[in-house]
Tab-separated table of N, CA and C in Angstrom:
chain	number	residue	atom	x	y	z
A	231	MET	N	31.353	156.104	157.561
A	231	MET	CA	31.926	155.091	158.416
A	231	MET	C	31.493	153.706	157.939
A	232	LEU	N	30.221	153.571	157.599
A	232	LEU	CA	29.730	152.274	157.145
A	232	LEU	C	30.369	151.848	155.827
A	233	ALA	N	30.600	152.812	154.936
A	233	ALA	CA	31.253	152.485	153.660
A	233	ALA	C	32.697	152.033	153.909
A	234	LEU	N	33.399	152.722	154.807
A	234	LEU	CA	34.777	152.341	155.119
A	234	LEU	C	34.827	150.978	155.805
A	235	ARG	N	33.813	150.675	156.610
A	235	ARG	CA	33.736	149.349	157.237
A	235	ARG	C	33.597	148.271	156.167
A	236	ARG	N	32.689	148.493	155.229
A	236	ARG	CA	32.465	147.507	154.170
A	236	ARG	C	33.728	147.311	153.325
A	237	LEU	N	34.477	148.394	153.114
A	237	LEU	CA	35.717	148.321	152.333
A	237	LEU	C	36.908	147.825	153.164
A	238	ARG	N	36.696	147.688	154.482
A	238	ARG	CA	37.770	147.297	155.412
A	238	ARG	C	38.941	148.267	155.312
A	239	SER	N	38.622	149.519	155.228
A	239	SER	CA	39.628	150.564	155.065
A	239	SER	C	40.178	151.027	156.409
A	240	PRO	N	41.501	151.109	156.536
A	240	PRO	CA	42.093	151.649	157.764
A	240	PRO	C	41.717	153.104	158.028
A	241	GLN	N	41.222	153.794	157.016
A	241	GLN	CA	40.818	155.193	157.183
A	241	GLN	C	39.627	155.337	158.122
A	242	ILE	N	38.995	154.231	158.461
A	242	ILE	CA	37.865	154.265	159.392
A	242	ILE	C	38.291	154.806	160.760
A	243	ALA	N	39.580	154.730	161.060
A	243	ALA	CA	40.092	155.178	162.362
A	243	ALA	C	39.802	156.649	162.634
A	244	VAL	N	39.578	157.459	161.608
A	244	VAL	CA	39.275	158.874	161.841
A	244	VAL	C	37.983	159.041	162.632
A	245	PHE	N	37.095	158.056	162.576
A	245	PHE	CA	35.820	158.147	163.281
A	245	PHE	C	35.943	157.848	164.768
A	246	LEU	N	37.144	157.485	165.225
A	246	LEU	CA	37.363	157.343	166.666
A	246	LEU	C	37.316	158.713	167.348
A	247	LYS	N	37.429	159.764	166.581
A	247	LYS	CA	37.365	161.137	167.102
A	247	LYS	C	35.961	161.730	166.975
A	248	ASP	N	35.000	160.981	166.444
A	248	ASP	CA	33.655	161.491	166.218
A	248	ASP	C	32.957	161.765	167.548
A	249	SER	N	32.217	162.846	167.604
A	249	SER	CA	31.542	163.223	168.845
A	249	SER	C	30.234	162.455	169.068
A	250	ASP	N	29.714	161.838	168.031
A	250	ASP	CA	28.475	161.070	168.157
A	250	ASP	C	28.786	159.700	168.770
A	251	PRO	N	28.232	159.399	169.947
A	251	PRO	CA	28.546	158.130	170.611
A	251	PRO	C	28.155	156.892	169.802
A	252	LEU	N	27.118	157.010	168.969
A	252	LEU	CA	26.716	155.861	168.142
A	252	LEU	C	27.725	155.591	167.034
A	253	VAL	N	28.234	156.653	166.441
A	253	VAL	CA	29.264	156.495	165.404
A	253	VAL	C	30.534	155.921	166.027
A	254	LEU	N	30.899	156.430	167.198
A	254	LEU	CA	32.074	155.915	167.899
A	254	LEU	C	31.902	154.433	168.225
A	255	ALA	N	30.744	154.051	168.727
A	255	ALA	CA	30.488	152.646	169.068
A	255	ALA	C	30.592	151.756	167.837
A	256	ASP	N	30.007	152.197	166.720
A	256	ASP	CA	30.080	151.400	165.493
A	256	ASP	C	31.503	151.318	164.958
A	257	THR	N	32.270	152.374	165.134
A	257	THR	CA	33.661	152.369	164.681
A	257	THR	C	34.487	151.374	165.494
A	258	ILE	N	34.321	151.410	166.805
A	258	ILE	CA	35.044	150.471	167.675
A	258	ILE	C	34.682	149.041	167.302
A	259	ARG	N	33.392	148.802	167.127
A	259	ARG	CA	32.922	147.461	166.778
A	259	ARG	C	33.462	147.031	165.407
A	260	ALA	N	33.459	147.915	164.448
A	260	ALA	CA	33.920	147.574	163.101
A	260	ALA	C	35.398	147.213	163.094
A	261	ILE	N	36.213	148.032	163.715
A	261	ILE	CA	37.666	147.774	163.700
A	261	ILE	C	37.984	146.456	164.390
A	262	ASN	N	37.347	146.197	165.514
A	262	ASN	CA	37.634	144.968	166.256
A	262	ASN	C	36.979	143.747	165.625
A	263	ASP	N	35.710	143.848	165.238
A	263	ASP	CA	34.943	142.671	164.868
A	263	ASP	C	35.100	142.245	163.413
A	264	VAL	N	35.309	143.192	162.505
A	264	VAL	CA	35.352	142.823	161.087
A	264	VAL	C	36.490	141.852	160.784
A	265	PRO	N	37.677	141.938	161.186
A	265	PRO	CA	38.454	143.044	161.728
A	265	PRO	C	39.072	143.890	160.615
A	266	ILE	N	39.477	145.089	161.014
A	266	ILE	CA	40.194	145.977	160.098
A	266	ILE	C	41.583	146.153	160.707
A	267	ASP	N	42.482	145.261	160.322
A	267	ASP	CA	43.811	145.199	160.936
A	267	ASP	C	44.598	146.493	160.794
A	268	GLY	N	44.455	147.188	159.688
A	268	GLY	CA	45.191	148.427	159.482
A	268	GLY	C	44.785	149.543	160.426
A	269	ALA	N	43.588	149.453	160.991
A	269	ALA	CA	43.105	150.468	161.921
A	269	ALA	C	43.274	150.039	163.375
A	270	ARG	N	43.688	148.796	163.605
A	270	ARG	CA	43.801	148.308	164.979
A	270	ARG	C	44.792	149.097	165.823
A	271	PRO	N	45.950	149.542	165.293
A	271	PRO	CA	46.842	150.356	166.134
A	271	PRO	C	46.165	151.628	166.660
A	272	ALA	N	45.348	152.267	165.841
A	272	ALA	CA	44.636	153.469	166.296
A	272	ALA	C	43.608	153.107	167.358
A	273	LEU	N	42.936	151.970	167.197
A	273	LEU	CA	41.965	151.520	168.197
A	273	LEU	C	42.666	151.200	169.508
A	274	ALA	N	43.816	150.551	169.423
A	274	ALA	CA	44.576	150.234	170.634
A	274	ALA	C	45.001	151.508	171.352
A	275	ALA	N	45.498	152.487	170.603
A	275	ALA	CA	45.947	153.743	171.203
A	275	ALA	C	44.795	154.522	171.824
A	276	TYR	N	43.592	154.312	171.329
A	276	TYR	CA	42.422	155.030	171.839
A	276	TYR	C	42.135	154.681	173.298
A	277	LEU	N	42.635	153.561	173.790
A	277	LEU	CA	42.410	153.176	175.189
A	277	LEU	C	42.935	154.242	176.141
A	278	ASP	N	44.027	154.907	175.788
A	278	ASP	CA	44.593	155.948	176.656
A	278	ASP	C	43.665	157.147	176.817
A	279	GLU	N	42.913	157.467	175.783
A	279	GLU	CA	42.068	158.659	175.839
A	279	GLU	C	40.586	158.342	175.969
A	280	ALA	N	40.245	157.070	175.997
A	280	ALA	CA	38.833	156.684	176.050
A	280	ALA	C	38.187	157.118	177.361
A	281	ALA	N	36.996	157.595	177.241
A	281	ALA	CA	36.228	157.970	178.432
A	281	ALA	C	35.779	156.700	179.136
A	282	ASP	N	35.765	156.756	180.444
A	282	ASP	CA	35.363	155.578	181.210
A	282	ASP	C	33.863	155.327	181.149
A	283	ASP	N	33.118	156.217	180.484
A	283	ASP	CA	31.689	155.987	180.360
A	283	ASP	C	31.325	155.176	179.115
A	284	LEU	N	32.330	154.712	178.391
A	284	LEU	CA	32.047	153.779	177.305
A	284	LEU	C	31.492	152.504	177.927
A	285	SER	N	30.773	151.731	177.148
A	285	SER	CA	30.217	150.498	177.688
A	285	SER	C	31.335	149.493	177.986
A	286	GLN	N	31.004	148.536	178.818
A	286	GLN	CA	31.973	147.491	179.157
A	286	GLN	C	32.449	146.774	177.892
A	287	LEU	N	31.544	146.511	176.972
A	287	LEU	CA	31.916	145.820	175.736
A	287	LEU	C	32.834	146.671	174.863
A	288	GLN	N	32.580	147.972	174.809
A	288	GLN	CA	33.452	148.850	174.028
A	288	GLN	C	34.849	148.883	174.638
A	289	LEU	N	34.916	149.013	175.966
A	289	LEU	CA	36.221	149.027	176.631
A	289	LEU	C	36.935	147.692	176.448
A	290	ASN	N	36.200	146.594	176.484
A	290	ASN	CA	36.826	145.287	176.248
A	290	ASN	C	37.398	145.189	174.838
A	291	ARG	N	36.744	145.805	173.873
A	291	ARG	CA	37.269	145.800	172.504
A	291	ARG	C	38.554	146.628	172.413
A	292	LEU	N	38.632	147.721	173.157
A	292	LEU	CA	39.856	148.524	173.179
A	292	LEU	C	40.988	147.734	173.834
A	293	ILE	N	40.671	147.046	174.911
A	293	ILE	CA	41.663	146.201	175.585
A	293	ILE	C	42.107	145.084	174.651
A	294	ASN	N	41.140	144.477	173.971
A	294	ASN	CA	41.441	143.391	173.041
A	294	ASN	C	42.332	143.864	171.886
A	295	ALA	N	42.112	145.079	171.420
A	295	ALA	CA	42.950	145.615	170.339
A	295	ALA	C	44.406	145.689	170.791
A	296	ASN	N	44.625	146.088	172.026
A	296	ASN	CA	45.992	146.142	172.558
A	296	ASN	C	46.579	144.740	172.678
A	297	PHE	N	45.776	143.811	173.146
A	297	PHE	CA	46.233	142.425	173.274
A	297	PHE	C	46.590	141.842	171.912
A	298	ARG	N	45.751	142.066	170.914
A	298	ARG	CA	45.993	141.498	169.582
A	298	ARG	C	47.178	142.167	168.889
A	299	GLU	N	47.385	143.463	169.120
A	299	GLU	CA	48.559	144.122	168.540
A	299	GLU	C	49.834	143.521	169.126
A	300	GLY	N	49.845	143.324	170.441
A	300	GLY	CA	50.904	142.565	171.088
A	300	GLY	C	52.290	143.171	171.131
A	301	ASN	N	52.418	144.481	171.072
A	301	ASN	CA	53.757	145.076	171.162
A	301	ASN	C	53.979	145.684	172.546
A	302	ALA	N	55.178	146.156	172.786
A	302	ALA	CA	55.536	146.694	174.103
A	302	ALA	C	54.687	147.916	174.474
A	303	ASP	N	54.393	148.780	173.501
A	303	ASP	CA	53.550	149.954	173.788
A	303	ASP	C	52.168	149.528	174.263
A	304	CYS	N	51.624	148.518	173.628
A	304	CYS	CA	50.293	148.026	174.015
A	304	CYS	C	50.328	147.411	175.403
A	305	LEU	N	51.390	146.724	175.704
A	305	LEU	CA	51.533	146.115	177.028
A	305	LEU	C	51.576	147.195	178.105
A	306	GLU	N	52.358	148.222	177.884
A	306	GLU	CA	52.425	149.334	178.835
A	306	GLU	C	51.077	150.039	178.957
A	307	ARG	N	50.365	150.163	177.832
A	307	ARG	CA	49.050	150.801	177.839
A	307	ARG	C	48.061	149.995	178.685
A	308	LEU	N	48.127	148.670	178.598
A	308	LEU	CA	47.244	147.824	179.406
A	308	LEU	C	47.536	147.996	180.895
A	309	PHE	N	48.813	148.107	181.251
A	309	PHE	CA	49.150	148.338	182.654
A	309	PHE	C	48.653	149.708	183.120
A	310	ARG	N	48.807	150.735	182.274
A	310	ARG	CA	48.299	152.067	182.649
A	310	ARG	C	46.793	152.016	182.876
A	311	TYR	N	46.105	151.280	182.031
A	311	TYR	CA	44.659	151.181	182.184
A	311	TYR	C	44.295	150.412	183.458
A	312	ALA	N	45.041	149.372	183.763
A	312	ALA	CA	44.737	148.539	184.940
A	312	ALA	C	44.832	149.325	186.243
A	313	VAL	N	45.663	150.355	186.285
A	313	VAL	CA	45.796	151.146	187.517
A	313	VAL	C	44.953	152.427	187.487
A	314	ARG	N	44.219	152.642	186.421
A	314	ARG	CA	43.379	153.841	186.319
A	314	ARG	C	42.206	153.707	187.291
A	315	GLU	N	42.209	154.524	188.318
A	315	GLU	CA	41.194	154.457	189.376
A	315	GLU	C	39.779	154.660	188.844
A	316	SER	N	39.624	155.501	187.832
A	316	SER	CA	38.283	155.819	187.339
A	316	SER	C	37.711	154.747	186.415
A	317	ALA	N	38.546	153.815	185.975
A	317	ALA	CA	38.091	152.774	185.048
A	317	ALA	C	37.264	151.727	185.784
A	318	PRO	N	36.271	151.151	185.113
A	318	PRO	CA	35.467	150.101	185.742
A	318	PRO	C	36.338	148.906	186.154
A	319	ALA	N	36.071	148.380	187.339
A	319	ALA	CA	36.886	147.285	187.887
A	319	ALA	C	36.912	146.079	186.964
A	320	VAL	N	35.790	145.758	186.355
A	320	VAL	CA	35.741	144.567	185.501
A	320	VAL	C	36.643	144.728	184.284
A	321	ASN	N	36.755	145.932	183.743
A	321	ASN	CA	37.632	146.174	182.600
A	321	ASN	C	39.096	146.204	183.015
A	322	ARG	N	39.358	146.696	184.222
A	322	ARG	CA	40.740	146.677	184.726
A	322	ARG	C	41.195	145.233	184.916
A	323	GLU	N	40.298	144.392	185.419
A	323	GLU	CA	40.619	142.974	185.553
A	323	GLU	C	40.865	142.338	184.191
A	324	GLU	N	40.063	142.705	183.203
A	324	GLU	CA	40.223	142.163	181.852
A	324	GLU	C	41.587	142.539	181.277
A	325	ALA	N	42.027	143.751	181.525
A	325	ALA	CA	43.352	144.161	181.049
A	325	ALA	C	44.430	143.274	181.666
A	326	LEU	N	44.312	142.993	182.944
A	326	LEU	CA	45.294	142.129	183.610
A	326	LEU	C	45.181	140.686	183.135
A	327	ARG	N	43.967	140.231	182.852
A	327	ARG	CA	43.798	138.880	182.320
A	327	ARG	C	44.491	138.747	180.961
A	328	CYS	N	44.377	139.771	180.142
A	328	CYS	CA	45.046	139.761	178.833
A	328	CYS	C	46.563	139.710	178.994
A	329	ILE	N	47.076	140.444	179.963
A	329	ILE	CA	48.519	140.405	180.209
A	329	ILE	C	48.931	139.016	180.647
A	330	GLY	N	48.092	138.354	181.437
A	330	GLY	CA	48.387	136.987	181.875
A	330	GLY	C	48.422	135.999	180.730
A	331	ALA	N	47.668	136.266	179.675
A	331	ALA	CA	47.628	135.374	178.508
A	331	ALA	C	48.563	135.840	177.397
A	332	TRP	N	49.409	136.805	177.693
A	332	TRP	CA	50.242	137.452	176.669
A	332	TRP	C	51.098	136.459	175.887
A	333	ALA	N	51.791	135.577	176.566
A	333	ALA	CA	52.723	134.658	175.891
A	333	ALA	C	51.995	133.551	175.131
A	334	LYS	N	50.835	133.156	175.627
A	334	LYS	CA	50.092	132.054	174.997
A	334	LYS	C	48.645	132.480	174.776
A	335	PRO	N	48.416	133.269	173.724
A	335	PRO	CA	47.055	133.752	173.470
A	335	PRO	C	46.097	132.594	173.160
A	336	HIS	N	44.891	132.710	173.653
A	336	HIS	CA	43.858	131.723	173.365
A	336	HIS	C	43.440	131.857	171.906
A	337	VAL	N	42.964	130.773	171.319
A	337	VAL	CA	42.615	130.784	169.893
A	337	VAL	C	41.272	131.447	169.603
A	338	VAL	N	40.454	131.647	170.634
A	338	VAL	CA	39.153	132.280	170.448
A	338	VAL	C	39.238	133.736	170.899
A	339	ASP	N	38.780	134.626	170.044
A	339	ASP	CA	38.730	136.047	170.384
A	339	ASP	C	37.611	136.236	171.410
A	340	PRO	N	37.946	136.674	172.635
A	340	PRO	CA	36.923	136.745	173.678
A	340	PRO	C	35.857	137.815	173.448
A	341	THR	N	36.129	138.794	172.600
A	341	THR	CA	35.143	139.855	172.401
A	341	THR	C	34.024	139.448	171.457
A	342	ILE	N	34.297	138.501	170.559
A	342	ILE	CA	33.252	138.093	169.611
A	342	ILE	C	33.032	136.584	169.597
A	343	GLY	N	33.847	135.835	170.322
A	343	GLY	CA	33.642	134.402	170.440
A	343	GLY	C	33.939	133.609	169.175
A	344	LEU	N	34.781	134.140	168.306
A	344	LEU	CA	35.129	133.442	167.077
A	344	LEU	C	36.572	132.958	167.115
A	345	TYR	N	36.821	131.890	166.385
A	345	TYR	CA	38.167	131.352	166.232
A	345	TYR	C	39.002	132.379	165.478
A	346	ARG	N	39.972	132.947	166.167
A	346	ARG	CA	40.840	133.967	165.579
A	346	ARG	C	42.202	133.852	166.250
A	347	PRO	N	42.933	132.788	165.908
A	347	PRO	CA	44.183	132.525	166.628
A	347	PRO	C	45.249	133.588	166.372
A	348	LEU	N	46.062	133.779	167.378
A	348	LEU	CA	47.248	134.619	167.277
A	348	LEU	C	48.444	133.690	167.400
A	349	PRO	N	49.542	134.020	166.766
A	349	PRO	CA	50.728	133.171	166.950
A	349	PRO	C	51.234	133.268	168.384
A	350	ALA	N	51.838	132.191	168.849
A	350	ALA	CA	52.440	132.212	170.192
A	350	ALA	C	53.508	133.294	170.201
A	351	ARG	N	53.596	133.985	171.304
A	351	ARG	CA	54.579	135.060	171.415
A	351	ARG	C	55.780	134.553	172.194
A	352	ASP	N	56.928	135.045	171.816
A	352	ASP	CA	58.132	134.647	172.545
A	352	ASP	C	58.151	135.330	173.912
A	353	GLU	N	59.150	135.034	174.671
A	353	GLU	CA	59.228	135.533	176.045
A	353	GLU	C	59.911	136.911	176.133
A	354	ARG	N	60.074	137.584	175.005
A	354	ARG	CA	60.817	138.856	175.035
A	354	ARG	C	60.128	139.937	175.852
A	355	HIS	N	58.818	139.831	176.044
A	355	HIS	CA	58.109	140.842	176.826
A	355	HIS	C	58.067	140.510	178.319
A	356	THR	N	58.542	139.332	178.698
A	356	THR	CA	58.490	138.933	180.101
A	356	THR	C	59.193	139.919	181.025
A	357	PRO	N	60.402	140.387	180.697
A	357	PRO	CA	61.025	141.382	181.594
A	357	PRO	C	60.186	142.664	181.727
A	358	LEU	N	59.585	143.102	180.633
A	358	LEU	CA	58.741	144.297	180.683
A	358	LEU	C	57.500	144.034	181.542
A	359	ILE	N	56.905	142.859	181.407
A	359	ILE	CA	55.737	142.518	182.226
A	359	ILE	C	56.112	142.544	183.698
A	360	ARG	N	57.237	141.937	184.034
A	360	ARG	CA	57.671	141.914	185.436
A	360	ARG	C	57.913	143.326	185.971
A	361	GLU	N	58.571	144.139	185.173
A	361	GLU	CA	58.877	145.518	185.596
A	361	GLU	C	57.608	146.337	185.778
A	362	GLU	N	56.717	146.285	184.794
A	362	GLU	CA	55.473	147.068	184.864
A	362	GLU	C	54.559	146.559	185.981
A	363	LEU	N	54.531	145.257	186.186
A	363	LEU	CA	53.689	144.697	187.244
A	363	LEU	C	54.194	145.119	188.618
A	364	ALA	N	55.508	145.118	188.803
A	364	ALA	CA	56.073	145.551	190.088
A	364	ALA	C	55.697	147.005	190.373
A	365	LYS	N	55.654	147.856	189.329
A	365	LYS	CA	55.258	149.254	189.508
A	365	LYS	C	53.755	149.389	189.735
A	366	ALA	N	52.968	148.516	189.094
A	366	ALA	CA	51.513	148.637	189.156
A	366	ALA	C	50.915	148.085	190.440
A	367	LEU	N	51.505	147.048	191.005
A	367	LEU	CA	50.898	146.382	192.165
A	367	LEU	C	50.508	147.320	193.309
A	368	PRO	N	51.356	148.256	193.709
A	368	PRO	CA	50.951	149.143	194.812
A	368	PRO	C	49.768	150.046	194.467
A	369	ASN	N	49.477	150.214	193.174
A	369	ASN	CA	48.395	151.106	192.755
A	369	ASN	C	47.106	150.377	192.411
A	370	LEU	N	47.099	149.058	192.498
A	370	LEU	CA	45.901	148.284	192.198
A	370	LEU	C	45.034	148.191	193.446
A	371	ARG	N	43.726	148.130	193.239
A	371	ARG	CA	42.789	148.045	194.348
A	371	ARG	C	41.742	146.978	194.047
A	372	GLY	N	41.216	146.376	195.106
A	372	GLY	CA	40.088	145.454	195.003
A	372	GLY	C	40.323	144.296	194.055
A	373	PRO	N	39.326	143.998	193.201
A	373	PRO	CA	39.438	142.862	192.290
A	373	PRO	C	40.637	142.958	191.345
A	374	ALA	N	40.995	144.176	190.957
A	374	ALA	CA	42.162	144.338	190.088
A	374	ALA	C	43.433	143.924	190.825
A	375	LEU	N	43.503	144.203	192.119
A	375	LEU	CA	44.664	143.777	192.898
A	375	LEU	C	44.716	142.261	192.987
A	376	THR	N	43.567	141.626	193.148
A	376	THR	CA	43.530	140.166	193.179
A	376	THR	C	44.060	139.596	191.867
A	377	ALA	N	43.629	140.170	190.750
A	377	ALA	CA	44.139	139.740	189.444
A	377	ALA	C	45.631	140.018	189.336
A	378	GLY	N	46.072	141.143	189.881
A	378	GLY	CA	47.498	141.476	189.877
A	378	GLY	C	48.306	140.502	190.707
A	379	ILE	N	47.751	140.057	191.826
A	379	ILE	CA	48.443	139.079	192.675
A	379	ILE	C	48.594	137.755	191.922
A	380	ARG	N	47.545	137.337	191.231
A	380	ARG	CA	47.635	136.107	190.418
A	380	ARG	C	48.695	136.263	189.333
A	381	LEU	N	48.720	137.422	188.714
A	381	LEU	CA	49.697	137.698	187.659
A	381	LEU	C	51.112	137.695	188.230
A	382	ALA	N	51.281	138.261	189.410
A	382	ALA	CA	52.596	138.275	190.056
A	382	ALA	C	53.062	136.851	190.338
A	383	SER	N	52.154	136.000	190.739
A	383	SER	CA	52.489	134.598	190.969
A	383	SER	C	52.897	133.919	189.664
A	384	GLN	N	52.179	134.211	188.601
A	384	GLN	CA	52.463	133.623	187.286
A	384	GLN	C	53.839	134.031	186.768
A	385	TYR	N	54.217	135.290	186.991
A	385	TYR	CA	55.481	135.805	186.461
A	385	TYR	C	56.583	135.907	187.513
A	386	ASN	N	56.364	135.316	188.671
A	386	ASN	CA	57.356	135.308	189.748
A	386	ASN	C	57.824	136.712	190.121
A	387	VAL	N	56.869	137.592	190.302
A	387	VAL	CA	57.160	138.962	190.720
A	387	VAL	C	56.927	139.038	192.229
A	388	PRO	N	57.946	139.435	192.986
A	388	PRO	CA	57.742	139.529	194.427
A	388	PRO	C	56.700	140.606	194.767
A	389	ILE	N	55.893	140.294	195.760
A	389	ILE	CA	54.833	141.212	196.176
A	389	ILE	C	55.168	141.737	197.565
A	390	SER	N	55.083	143.014	197.719
A	390	SER	CA	55.331	143.646	199.009
A	390	SER	C	54.342	143.116	200.040
A	391	THR	N	54.827	142.821	201.216
A	391	THR	CA	53.933	142.361	202.277
A	391	THR	C	52.930	143.445	202.658
A	392	ASP	N	53.319	144.714	202.472
A	392	ASP	CA	52.387	145.809	202.757
A	392	ASP	C	51.171	145.756	201.829
A	393	VAL	N	51.408	145.462	200.540
A	393	VAL	CA	50.311	145.359	199.581
A	393	VAL	C	49.370	144.233	199.989
A	394	LEU	N	49.947	143.087	200.328
A	394	LEU	CA	49.129	141.945	200.728
A	394	LEU	C	48.391	142.205	202.040
A	395	ARG	N	49.086	142.810	202.987
A	395	ARG	CA	48.473	143.109	204.281
A	395	ARG	C	47.303	144.079	204.108
A	396	ASN	N	47.495	145.103	203.306
A	396	ASN	CA	46.425	146.083	203.080
A	396	ASN	C	45.186	145.427	202.473
A	397	GLN	N	45.395	144.521	201.517
A	397	GLN	CA	44.257	143.840	200.892
A	397	GLN	C	43.585	142.895	201.890
A	398	ALA	N	44.393	142.166	202.645
A	398	ALA	CA	43.835	141.174	203.569
A	398	ALA	C	43.079	141.812	204.730
A	399	THR	N	43.469	143.010	205.113
A	399	THR	CA	42.837	143.651	206.274
A	399	THR	C	41.811	144.712	205.911
A	400	ASP	N	41.559	144.901	204.629
A	400	ASP	CA	40.601	145.915	204.189
A	400	ASP	C	39.176	145.382	204.344
A	401	ASP	N	38.482	145.858	205.373
A	401	ASP	CA	37.120	145.386	205.667
A	401	ASP	C	36.110	145.747	204.583
A	402	SER	N	36.434	146.683	203.719
A	402	SER	CA	35.494	147.078	202.674
A	402	SER	C	35.462	146.070	201.522
A	403	LEU	N	36.451	145.178	201.463
A	403	LEU	CA	36.500	144.173	200.397
A	403	LEU	C	35.742	142.921	200.816
A	404	ASP	N	35.250	142.170	199.822
A	404	ASP	CA	34.571	140.941	200.178
A	404	ASP	C	35.593	139.874	200.590
A	405	ALA	N	35.100	138.834	201.212
A	405	ALA	CA	35.952	137.810	201.805
A	405	ALA	C	36.834	137.125	200.781
A	406	GLU	N	36.338	136.918	199.569
A	406	GLU	CA	37.123	136.247	198.545
A	406	GLU	C	38.380	137.027	198.177
A	407	LEU	N	38.247	138.341	198.044
A	407	LEU	CA	39.389	139.189	197.708
A	407	LEU	C	40.409	139.200	198.846
A	408	ARG	N	39.913	139.241	200.063
A	408	ARG	CA	40.800	139.244	201.224
A	408	ARG	C	41.514	137.894	201.351
A	409	ALA	N	40.799	136.821	201.069
A	409	ALA	CA	41.400	135.480	201.157
A	409	ALA	C	42.470	135.291	200.086
A	410	ALA	N	42.291	135.891	198.930
A	410	ALA	CA	43.299	135.780	197.868
A	410	ALA	C	44.614	136.402	198.317
A	411	ALA	N	44.540	137.498	199.049
A	411	ALA	CA	45.756	138.145	199.551
A	411	ALA	C	46.411	137.258	200.601
A	412	LEU	N	45.626	136.635	201.435
A	412	LEU	CA	46.189	135.734	202.434
A	412	LEU	C	46.877	134.530	201.786
A	413	ALA	N	46.227	133.984	200.777
A	413	ALA	CA	46.806	132.824	200.075
A	413	ALA	C	48.112	133.211	199.415
């Protein structure tokens, strides 16, 4: 794996199937951080099968791979991840934040803090974002729902009053999340 990293070989993607968690962690880091662009599609696809016990940073790199690939499959994958109940809330929010920045990616890669600009994307994915967000909103909970509500506002997606009412009246949520639904 280390030799393939040094060579920047896309063949490094085979180590995403490795059973050793340290090898898997180094593979995720290598593909995202070096970067190894030829292996990024495999890293992006790994988000669907990734165990939720990966570290927050590893999951953020998988989310980032989908964001950087920037195709319709990756967009749908981010929405699937955002509604995954077993996924950590902070990573689900990150997936929605990436969708919010889809058309105008920031010039700094948030996973490593380096200048790594992406070209501006056209609006061709906007209809898909609206469609997937409308399907995802009823399945979002807590902080992810708050991020989804912000995203719905950004993309002019109507939000069911039931979704907003449930968030606003859920006593188990903190006041900030409930206030976001009211707003």
